[in-house]
Amino acid sequence: MTSEAARRCAPGGPPWLHLRTRQRESEALIRTLAGHGTSVFACAFSPDGRRIASAGGDRAVKLWDAETGRCVATLEGHRDSVTDCVFSPDGRRLVSGSRDETLKLWDVETGACGATLEGHSEAVLACAFSPDGQRLASAAAGWWPAPSTPKVAPVRRLGT
């Protein structure tokens, strides 16, 4: 790692979001969020921009402080790689999808898993909240001759 990259990755270092004009691509890297044991498949900003969630092949979702780059929580419970994650519109919940064919609904503040949704017969590849935060949509892998179909679930029935 170059000294400049090390400086940008260091906790407590200068803010890692900079406004510059005409940056070369190599200058665009602000900070590397190191912490997953394997590949990272997805990441998302919270609606207020204060947190970043990352979904990893290590079966975990990590929550990061967007200002400092510090890992503030590790959400564990999936039995296989986590393939997607997204914050609810109010930022209080996060849904994750996994190759274990489930979705998990997390409380961002406590890190508690409020619900596990089953029903897909293949790896969950994508998930999303409705704009009002009351429903979840998910899509899973599916191959001919039995393609997968998207699923929708009401959040209110999940007790959150």
XYZ file of C-alpha atoms in Angstrom:
160
model
C 0.000 0.000 0.000
C 1.387 3.411 -0.880
C 1.903 5.987 1.849
C -0.927 8.076 0.371
C -3.301 5.087 0.429
C -2.269 4.304 4.012
C -2.968 7.915 5.003
C -6.429 7.795 3.436
C -7.261 4.498 5.187
C -6.042 5.579 8.610
C -8.769 6.067 11.270
C -8.999 9.697 12.295
C -7.297 10.761 9.090
C -8.536 13.664 7.021
C -12.127 13.471 5.768
C -12.313 10.936 3.002
C -14.867 12.745 0.872
C -13.213 15.568 -1.043
C -14.525 17.841 -3.745
C -11.943 18.235 -6.475
C -12.188 18.936 -10.119
C -10.824 16.784 -12.910
C -9.410 14.022 -10.742
C -7.559 11.203 -12.315
C -9.180 7.877 -11.475
C -6.266 6.888 -9.238
C -6.875 10.022 -7.133
C -10.572 9.258 -6.707
C -10.048 6.627 -3.970
C -10.825 8.210 -0.642
C -10.606 5.310 1.802
C -10.666 1.529 1.791
C -13.065 -0.026 4.292
C -11.157 -3.145 5.279
C -12.833 -5.734 7.464
C -14.585 -8.437 5.471
C -12.734 -11.725 5.323
C -13.592 -12.322 1.662
C -15.261 -10.600 -1.289
C -17.758 -7.781 -0.874
C -20.794 -8.191 -3.131
C -22.806 -5.034 -2.386
C -22.766 -1.795 -0.447
C -25.249 0.970 0.304
C -25.355 4.394 1.941
C -27.957 5.097 4.614
C -30.492 7.774 3.587
C -28.796 10.369 5.812
C -25.351 9.463 4.454
C -23.913 8.727 7.907
C -23.551 4.947 7.501
C -22.407 2.548 4.809
C -23.498 -1.099 4.802
C -21.461 -3.758 3.023
C -22.489 -7.333 2.212
C -19.762 -9.954 2.188
C -18.857 -13.465 1.266
C -17.941 -13.975 4.928
C -21.706 -14.261 5.691
C -21.776 -10.838 7.374
C -23.104 -7.347 6.839
C -20.854 -4.632 8.192
C -21.992 -1.146 9.130
C -19.424 1.614 8.732
C -19.259 5.216 9.903
C -19.116 7.137 6.627
C -17.139 9.996 8.163
C -14.368 8.006 9.848
C -14.449 4.695 7.949
C -14.646 2.796 11.259
C -16.670 -0.442 11.406
C -19.411 0.198 13.969
C -21.259 -3.141 13.780
C -21.087 -6.596 12.241
C -24.450 -8.244 11.574
C -24.155 -12.018 11.547
C -26.734 -14.739 11.047
C -26.766 -15.757 7.392
C -25.544 -19.283 6.615
C -23.898 -18.320 3.299
C -22.539 -15.278 1.448
C -24.542 -12.065 1.757
C -25.229 -10.826 -1.760
C -27.153 -7.577 -1.241
C -28.089 -5.050 1.424
C -30.211 -1.913 1.477
C -31.383 0.586 4.099
C -35.041 1.387 4.656
C -36.089 4.909 3.584
C -36.028 6.095 7.229
C -32.615 4.463 7.803
C -33.751 2.551 10.902
C -33.767 -0.889 9.257
C -31.621 -2.758 6.814
C -32.503 -5.804 4.737
C -29.904 -8.289 3.539
C -30.222 -11.077 0.996
C -28.058 -14.172 0.909
C -27.043 -17.250 -1.013
C -28.693 -19.155 1.867
C -32.023 -18.303 0.116
C -33.196 -15.944 2.899
C -33.555 -12.269 3.645
C -32.928 -10.819 7.079
C -34.425 -7.609 8.434
C -32.059 -5.853 10.848
C -32.481 -3.025 13.359
C -29.638 -0.640 12.465
C -29.387 0.864 15.958
C -29.214 -2.403 17.926
C -27.920 -4.802 15.264
C -30.705 -7.252 16.144
C -32.267 -9.430 13.465
C -35.995 -8.715 13.605
C -37.079 -11.274 11.035
C -35.822 -13.921 8.632
C -37.799 -14.315 5.417
C -37.793 -17.618 3.580
C -39.451 -18.618 0.343
C -36.833 -18.452 -2.374
C -35.458 -21.716 -3.719
C -32.195 -20.195 -4.977
C -29.713 -17.555 -3.811
C -31.204 -14.116 -3.166
C -29.434 -11.709 -5.504
C -31.279 -8.423 -4.906
C -33.565 -6.795 -2.369
C -35.290 -3.427 -2.015
C -37.637 -1.465 0.215
C -40.673 0.267 -1.221
C -40.424 4.086 -1.086
C -42.715 4.181 1.988
C -40.684 1.456 3.734
C -43.730 -0.780 4.186
C -42.826 -3.563 1.722
C -39.779 -5.529 0.683
C -39.090 -6.892 -2.782
C -36.492 -9.536 -3.527
C -35.204 -11.478 -6.484
C -33.345 -14.762 -6.567
C -31.293 -16.754 -9.029
C -33.307 -19.032 -11.208
C -32.423 -20.997 -14.282
C -34.413 -22.436 -17.119
C -36.614 -24.460 -17.041
C -37.718 -23.099 -13.643
C -36.931 -19.374 -13.566
C -37.308 -17.543 -10.282
C -40.001 -14.936 -9.719
C -39.681 -11.799 -7.579
C -41.242 -11.887 -4.102
C -42.896 -9.057 -2.157
C -43.521 -9.037 1.608
C -45.253 -6.464 3.842
C -42.876 -5.173 6.534
C -45.695 -4.639 9.094
C -46.343 -8.400 9.267
C -42.733 -8.939 10.256
C -43.213 -7.236 13.624
C -40.974 -4.239 12.994
